[in-house]
Coordinates of C-alpha atoms in Angstrom, one line a residue:
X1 CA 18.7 -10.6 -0.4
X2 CA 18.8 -8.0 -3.5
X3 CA 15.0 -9.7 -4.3
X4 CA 14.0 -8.7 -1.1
X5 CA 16.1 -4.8 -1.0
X6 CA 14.8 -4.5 -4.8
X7 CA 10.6 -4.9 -3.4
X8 CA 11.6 -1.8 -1.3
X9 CA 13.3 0.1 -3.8
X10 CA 11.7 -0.2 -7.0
X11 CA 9.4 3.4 -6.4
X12 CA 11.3 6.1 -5.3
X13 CA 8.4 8.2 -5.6
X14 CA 6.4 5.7 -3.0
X15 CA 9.6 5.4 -0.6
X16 CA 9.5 9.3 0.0
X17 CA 5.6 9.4 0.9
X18 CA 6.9 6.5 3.6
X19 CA 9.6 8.2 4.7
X20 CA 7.1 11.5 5.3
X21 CA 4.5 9.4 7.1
X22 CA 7.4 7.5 9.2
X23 CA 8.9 10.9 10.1
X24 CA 6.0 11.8 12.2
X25 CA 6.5 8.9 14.8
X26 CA 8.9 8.2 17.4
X27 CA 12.3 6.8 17.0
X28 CA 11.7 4.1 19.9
X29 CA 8.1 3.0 17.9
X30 CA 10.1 2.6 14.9
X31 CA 12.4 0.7 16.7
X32 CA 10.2 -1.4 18.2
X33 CA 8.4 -1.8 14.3
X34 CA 11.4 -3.2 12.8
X35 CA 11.7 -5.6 16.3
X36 CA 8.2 -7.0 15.1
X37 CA 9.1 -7.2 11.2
X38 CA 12.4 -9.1 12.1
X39 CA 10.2 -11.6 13.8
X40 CA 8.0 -11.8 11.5
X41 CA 10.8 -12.3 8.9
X42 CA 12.9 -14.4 10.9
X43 CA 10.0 -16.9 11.0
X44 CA 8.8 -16.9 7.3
X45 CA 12.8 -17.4 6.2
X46 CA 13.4 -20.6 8.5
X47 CA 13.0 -23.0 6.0
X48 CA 14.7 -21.2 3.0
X49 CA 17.0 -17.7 3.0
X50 CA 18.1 -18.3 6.8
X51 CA 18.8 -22.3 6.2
X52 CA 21.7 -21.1 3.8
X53 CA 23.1 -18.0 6.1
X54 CA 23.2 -20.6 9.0
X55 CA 25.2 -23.0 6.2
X56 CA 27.7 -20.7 5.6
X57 CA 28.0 -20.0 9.5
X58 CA 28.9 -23.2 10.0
X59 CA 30.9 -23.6 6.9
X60 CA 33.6 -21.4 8.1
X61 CA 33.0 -20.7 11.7
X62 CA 32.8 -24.2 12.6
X63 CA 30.3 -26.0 14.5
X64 CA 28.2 -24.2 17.4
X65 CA 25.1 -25.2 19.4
X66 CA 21.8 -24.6 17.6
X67 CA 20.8 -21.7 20.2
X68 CA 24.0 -19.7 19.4
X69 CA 23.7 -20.4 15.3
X70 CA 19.8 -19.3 15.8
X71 CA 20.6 -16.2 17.9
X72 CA 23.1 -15.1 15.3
X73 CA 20.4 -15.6 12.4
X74 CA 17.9 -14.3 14.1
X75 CA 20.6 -10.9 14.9
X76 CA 21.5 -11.0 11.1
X77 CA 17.9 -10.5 10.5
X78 CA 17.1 -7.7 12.8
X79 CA 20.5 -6.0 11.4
X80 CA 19.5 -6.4 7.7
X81 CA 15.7 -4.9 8.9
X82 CA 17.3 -2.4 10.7
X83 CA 20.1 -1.5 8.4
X84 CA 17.1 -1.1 5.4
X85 CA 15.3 1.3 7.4
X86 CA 18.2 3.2 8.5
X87 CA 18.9 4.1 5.0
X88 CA 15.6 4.6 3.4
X89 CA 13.2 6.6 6.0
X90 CA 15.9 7.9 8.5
X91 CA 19.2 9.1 6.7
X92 CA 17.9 12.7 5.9
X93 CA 17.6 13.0 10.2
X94 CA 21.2 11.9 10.5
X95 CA 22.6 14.8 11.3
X96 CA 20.6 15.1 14.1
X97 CA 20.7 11.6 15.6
X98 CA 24.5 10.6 15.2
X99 CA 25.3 12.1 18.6
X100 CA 22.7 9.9 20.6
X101 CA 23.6 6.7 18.5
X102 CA 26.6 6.2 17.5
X103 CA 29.2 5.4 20.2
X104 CA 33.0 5.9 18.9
X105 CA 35.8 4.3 20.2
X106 CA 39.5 4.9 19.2
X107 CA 38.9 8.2 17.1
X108 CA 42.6 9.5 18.1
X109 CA 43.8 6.5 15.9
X110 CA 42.8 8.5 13.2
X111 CA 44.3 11.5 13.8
X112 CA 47.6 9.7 15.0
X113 CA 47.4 8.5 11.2
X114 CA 46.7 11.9 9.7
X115 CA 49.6 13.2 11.7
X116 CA 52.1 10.3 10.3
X117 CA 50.7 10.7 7.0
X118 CA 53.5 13.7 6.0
X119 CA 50.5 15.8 4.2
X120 CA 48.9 12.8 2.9
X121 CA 45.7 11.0 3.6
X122 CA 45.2 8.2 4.8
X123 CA 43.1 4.5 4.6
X124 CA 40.5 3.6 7.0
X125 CA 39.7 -0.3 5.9
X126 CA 36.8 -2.2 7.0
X127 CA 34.7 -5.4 5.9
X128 CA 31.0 -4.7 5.2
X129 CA 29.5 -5.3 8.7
X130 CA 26.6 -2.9 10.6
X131 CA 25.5 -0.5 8.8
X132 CA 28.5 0.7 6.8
X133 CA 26.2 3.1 4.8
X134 CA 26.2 5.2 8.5
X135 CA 29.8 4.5 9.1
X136 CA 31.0 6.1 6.0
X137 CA 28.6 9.5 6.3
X138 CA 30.4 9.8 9.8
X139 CA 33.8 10.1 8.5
X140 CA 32.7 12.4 5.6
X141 CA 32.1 15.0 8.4
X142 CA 35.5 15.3 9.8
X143 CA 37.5 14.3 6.7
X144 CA 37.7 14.5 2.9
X145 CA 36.5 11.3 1.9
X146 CA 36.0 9.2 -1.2
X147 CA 35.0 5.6 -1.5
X148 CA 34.6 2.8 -3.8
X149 CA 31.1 0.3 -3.7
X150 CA 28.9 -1.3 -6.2
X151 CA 26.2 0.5 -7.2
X152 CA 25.7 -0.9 -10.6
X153 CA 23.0 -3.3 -9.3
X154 CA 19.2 -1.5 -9.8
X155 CA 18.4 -2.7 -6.6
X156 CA 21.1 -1.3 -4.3
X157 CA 21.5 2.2 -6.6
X158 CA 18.6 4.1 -4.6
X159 CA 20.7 3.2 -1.0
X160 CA 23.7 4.6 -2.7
X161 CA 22.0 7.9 -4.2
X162 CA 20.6 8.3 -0.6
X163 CA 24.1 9.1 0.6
X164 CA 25.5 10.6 -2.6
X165 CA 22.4 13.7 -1.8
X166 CA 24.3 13.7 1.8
X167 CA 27.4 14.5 0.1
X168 CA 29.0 11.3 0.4
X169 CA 31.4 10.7 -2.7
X170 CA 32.2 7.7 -4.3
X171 CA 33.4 5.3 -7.2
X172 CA 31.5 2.6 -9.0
X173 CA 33.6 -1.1 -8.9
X174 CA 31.4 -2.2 -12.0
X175 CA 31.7 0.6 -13.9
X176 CA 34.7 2.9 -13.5
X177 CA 38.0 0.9 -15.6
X178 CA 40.4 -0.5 -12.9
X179 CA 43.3 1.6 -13.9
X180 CA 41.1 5.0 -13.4
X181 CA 39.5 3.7 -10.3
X182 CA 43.5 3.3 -8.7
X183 CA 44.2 6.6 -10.2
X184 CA 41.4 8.5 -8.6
X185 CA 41.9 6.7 -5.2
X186 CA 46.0 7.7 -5.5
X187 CA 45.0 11.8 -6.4
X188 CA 43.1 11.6 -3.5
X189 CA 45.3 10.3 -0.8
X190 CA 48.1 11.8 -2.0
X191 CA 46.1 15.0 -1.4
X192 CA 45.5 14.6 2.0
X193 CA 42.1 12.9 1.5
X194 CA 40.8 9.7 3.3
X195 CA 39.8 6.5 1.7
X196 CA 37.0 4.2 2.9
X197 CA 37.5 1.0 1.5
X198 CA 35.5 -2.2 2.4
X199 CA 38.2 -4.9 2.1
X200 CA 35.9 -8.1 1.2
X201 CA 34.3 -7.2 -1.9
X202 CA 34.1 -10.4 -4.4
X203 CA 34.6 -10.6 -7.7
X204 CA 36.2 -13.3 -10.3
X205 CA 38.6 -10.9 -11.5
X206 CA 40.0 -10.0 -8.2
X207 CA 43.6 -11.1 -7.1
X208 CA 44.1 -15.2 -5.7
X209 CA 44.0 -14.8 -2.2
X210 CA 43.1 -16.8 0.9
X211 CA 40.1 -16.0 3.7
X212 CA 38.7 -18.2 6.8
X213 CA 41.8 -20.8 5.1
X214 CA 39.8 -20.9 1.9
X215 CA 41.0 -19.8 -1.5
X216 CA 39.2 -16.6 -3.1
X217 CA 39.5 -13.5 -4.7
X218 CA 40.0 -10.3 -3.0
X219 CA 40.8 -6.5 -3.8
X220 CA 44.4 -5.2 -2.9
X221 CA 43.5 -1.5 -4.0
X222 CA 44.6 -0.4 0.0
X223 CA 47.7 -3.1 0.1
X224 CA 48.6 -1.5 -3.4
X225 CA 48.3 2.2 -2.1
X226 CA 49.7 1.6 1.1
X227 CA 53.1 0.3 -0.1
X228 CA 53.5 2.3 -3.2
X229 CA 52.7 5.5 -1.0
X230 CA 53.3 5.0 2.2
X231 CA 50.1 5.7 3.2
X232 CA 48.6 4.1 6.9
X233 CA 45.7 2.4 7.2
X234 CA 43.3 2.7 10.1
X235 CA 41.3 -0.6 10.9
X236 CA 38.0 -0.1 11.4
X237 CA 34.6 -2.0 12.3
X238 CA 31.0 -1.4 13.1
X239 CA 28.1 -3.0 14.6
X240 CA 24.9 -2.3 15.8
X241 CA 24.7 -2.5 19.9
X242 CA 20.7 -2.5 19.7
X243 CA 18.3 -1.0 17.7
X244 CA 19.8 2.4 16.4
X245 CA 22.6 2.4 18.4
X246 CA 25.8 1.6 17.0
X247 CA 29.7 1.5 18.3
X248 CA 32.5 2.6 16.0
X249 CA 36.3 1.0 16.7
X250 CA 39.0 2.6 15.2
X251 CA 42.1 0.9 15.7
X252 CA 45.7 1.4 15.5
X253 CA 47.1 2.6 12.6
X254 CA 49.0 -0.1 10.3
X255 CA 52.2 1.3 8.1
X256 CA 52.2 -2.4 5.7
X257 CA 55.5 0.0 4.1
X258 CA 57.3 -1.0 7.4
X259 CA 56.6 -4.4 7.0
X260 CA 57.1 -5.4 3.5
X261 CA 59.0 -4.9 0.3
X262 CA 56.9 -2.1 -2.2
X263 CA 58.1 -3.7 -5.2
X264 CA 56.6 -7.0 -6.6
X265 CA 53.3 -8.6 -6.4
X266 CA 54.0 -11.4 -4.0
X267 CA 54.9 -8.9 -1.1
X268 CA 51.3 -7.5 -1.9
X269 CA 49.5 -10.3 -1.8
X270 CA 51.6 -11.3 2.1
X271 CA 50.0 -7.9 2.8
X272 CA 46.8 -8.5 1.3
X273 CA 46.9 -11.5 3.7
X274 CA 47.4 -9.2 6.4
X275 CA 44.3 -7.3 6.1
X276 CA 42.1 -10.3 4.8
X277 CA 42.9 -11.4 8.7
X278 CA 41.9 -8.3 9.9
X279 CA 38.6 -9.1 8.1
X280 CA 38.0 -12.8 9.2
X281 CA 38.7 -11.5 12.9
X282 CA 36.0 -9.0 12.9
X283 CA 33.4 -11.6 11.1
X284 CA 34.3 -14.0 14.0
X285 CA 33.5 -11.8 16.3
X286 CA 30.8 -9.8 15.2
X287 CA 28.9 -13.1 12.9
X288 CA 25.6 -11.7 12.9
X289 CA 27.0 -8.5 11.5
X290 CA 28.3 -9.1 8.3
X291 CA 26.7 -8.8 5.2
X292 CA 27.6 -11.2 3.2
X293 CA 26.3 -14.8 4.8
X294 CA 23.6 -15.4 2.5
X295 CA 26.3 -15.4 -0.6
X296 CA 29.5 -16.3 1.1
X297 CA 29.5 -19.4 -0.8
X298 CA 29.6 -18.0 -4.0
X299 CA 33.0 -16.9 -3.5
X300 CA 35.5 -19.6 -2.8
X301 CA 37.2 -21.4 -5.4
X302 CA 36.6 -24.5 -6.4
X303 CA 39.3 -26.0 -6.5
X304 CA 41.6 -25.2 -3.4
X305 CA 45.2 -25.4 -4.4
X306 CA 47.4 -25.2 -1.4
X307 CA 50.3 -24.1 -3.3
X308 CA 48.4 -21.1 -5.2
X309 CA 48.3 -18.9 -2.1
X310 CA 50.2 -19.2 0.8
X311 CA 48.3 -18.4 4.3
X312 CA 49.5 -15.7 6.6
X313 CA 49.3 -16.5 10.1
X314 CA 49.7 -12.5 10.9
X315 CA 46.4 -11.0 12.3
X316 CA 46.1 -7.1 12.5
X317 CA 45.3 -7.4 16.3
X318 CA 45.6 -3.8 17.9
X319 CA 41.8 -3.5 17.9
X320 CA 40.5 -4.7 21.1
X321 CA 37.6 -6.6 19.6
X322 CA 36.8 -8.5 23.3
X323 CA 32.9 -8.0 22.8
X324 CA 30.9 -10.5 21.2
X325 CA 27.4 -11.9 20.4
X326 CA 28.4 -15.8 21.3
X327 CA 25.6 -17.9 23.3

């Protein structure tokens, strides 16, 4: 996947020219472009890419007919295509399209948690599904917001400096120190700001933890600041409905201070549980949307101890995720 974002990123001087010449056609022929190209792509990457996505969708979504696994492939192509193009020819004309394409649901959850928040901010906590790049520039136009990604990768840098020139802020995972990175993120919401944070990042260093029943590593940066500061956090997913159209749900806020202790690390790993199953819901039912199939398997551990982490059974399930791409 970074191979194939790095071919498109490697001269920024040649993606403007693009973006110039793409500016002068349609939205719906561009649309129906990146319909072709996803064919096209979905074809050429049977045999190789797409055989290990549909791996890992049956690794931990369990078995399915061949027409549903194939539609969700073929989906997870067409996002990826979709998602690319988005970013690189079409963020600069955001401002202008958000109204016709995104379609938001649950908004007054989050200012229901601004309200509760006593002067402070507030967490709105999502896994990397649709095109999160959008998601975030939509709530840095009715809130303060800061976020943390990975932009230390050369190949994903010129999609993050796309939305840095739009005025979206955020921190580097691979490069800011851990205890600077909490730091910032606590000034911020303790100020009154709002922070984005995509909940199922991977990395070896991160905290034991359990998703889809399998042992892994995940961040607890919003469990941490939740319970230290009483801060809520917002659920939140996106997807794409169909070509540029996307739907926004915003759910009810979650106060983890009102459910466990604040002090000790095994209360925030139980809530770190909590939001990991807020996670795995929205991947069940939004499969073709998430990012991370063609690596997923890079991040279980390999050996499974059933002792290390205990599984929580507690969903976050005020989001009424009833819509899905099944069949």
């Amino acid at each position: 996947m970074y191979e194939w974002i790095a071919k498109l990123t490697s001269n920024e001087h040649r993606l403007d020219r693009i973006e110039r010449v793409f500016s002068v056609f349609p939205i719906w022929m561009m649309a129906a472009a990146c319909y072709i190209l996803a064919f096209v792509l979905y074809g050429a990457l049977r045999k190789g890419f797409l055989r290990l996505v549909e791996q890992n969708m049956v690794d931990l979504l369990g078995e399915m007919p061949k027409s549903s696994l194939r539609s969700f492939s073929k989906h997870y192509v067409q996002n990826a295509v979709f998602t690319l193009y988005e970013i690189l020819f079409q963020s600069n004309r955001l401002k202008k399209l958000h109204a016709n394409y995104f379609h938001v649901h649950g908004e007054e959850h989050l200012q229901e948690a601004q309200s509760r928040a006593n002067g402070k901010g507030f967490i709105v906590y999502s896994p990397h599904v649709g095109n999160f790049f959008y998601y975030y520039w939509y709530l840095t136009k009715k809130f303060d917001c800061l976020t943390v990604a990975s932009a230390g990768s050369p190949e994903l840098k010129p999609l993050y400096m796309k939305f840095a020139a739009l005025g979206c802020k955020g921190l580097d995972y691979d490069n800011v120190p851990p205890l600077e990175l909490y730091r910032t993120l606590k000034k911020h919401v303790l100020g009154g700001g709002v922070v984005f944070i995509l909940g199922d990042f991977w990395r070896p260093t991160f905290p034991l933890s359990r998703l889809f029943g399998r042992l892994t590593r995940t961040p607890e940066g919003a469990a941490m600041l939740a319970l230290e500061h009483h801060v809520p956090i917002v659920p939140f997913y996106g997807y794409r409905v169909r070509g540029f159209n996307h739907r926004l749900e915003f759910g009810t806020p979650v106060y983890l201070h009102e459910q466990f202790d604040r002090s000790g690390h095994s209360e925030r790993s139980k809530a770190n549980l909590l939001l990991n199953g807020f996670i795995e819901k929205v991947i069940r039912n939004q499969p073709s949307s998430w990012f991370y199939w063609f690596n997923a398997q890079e991040r279980w551990e390999k050996v499974q101890s059933v002792t290390a982490v205990q599984t929580s059974n507690g969903l976050i399930g005020s989001l009424d995720m009833t819509s899905s791409e099944a069949g």
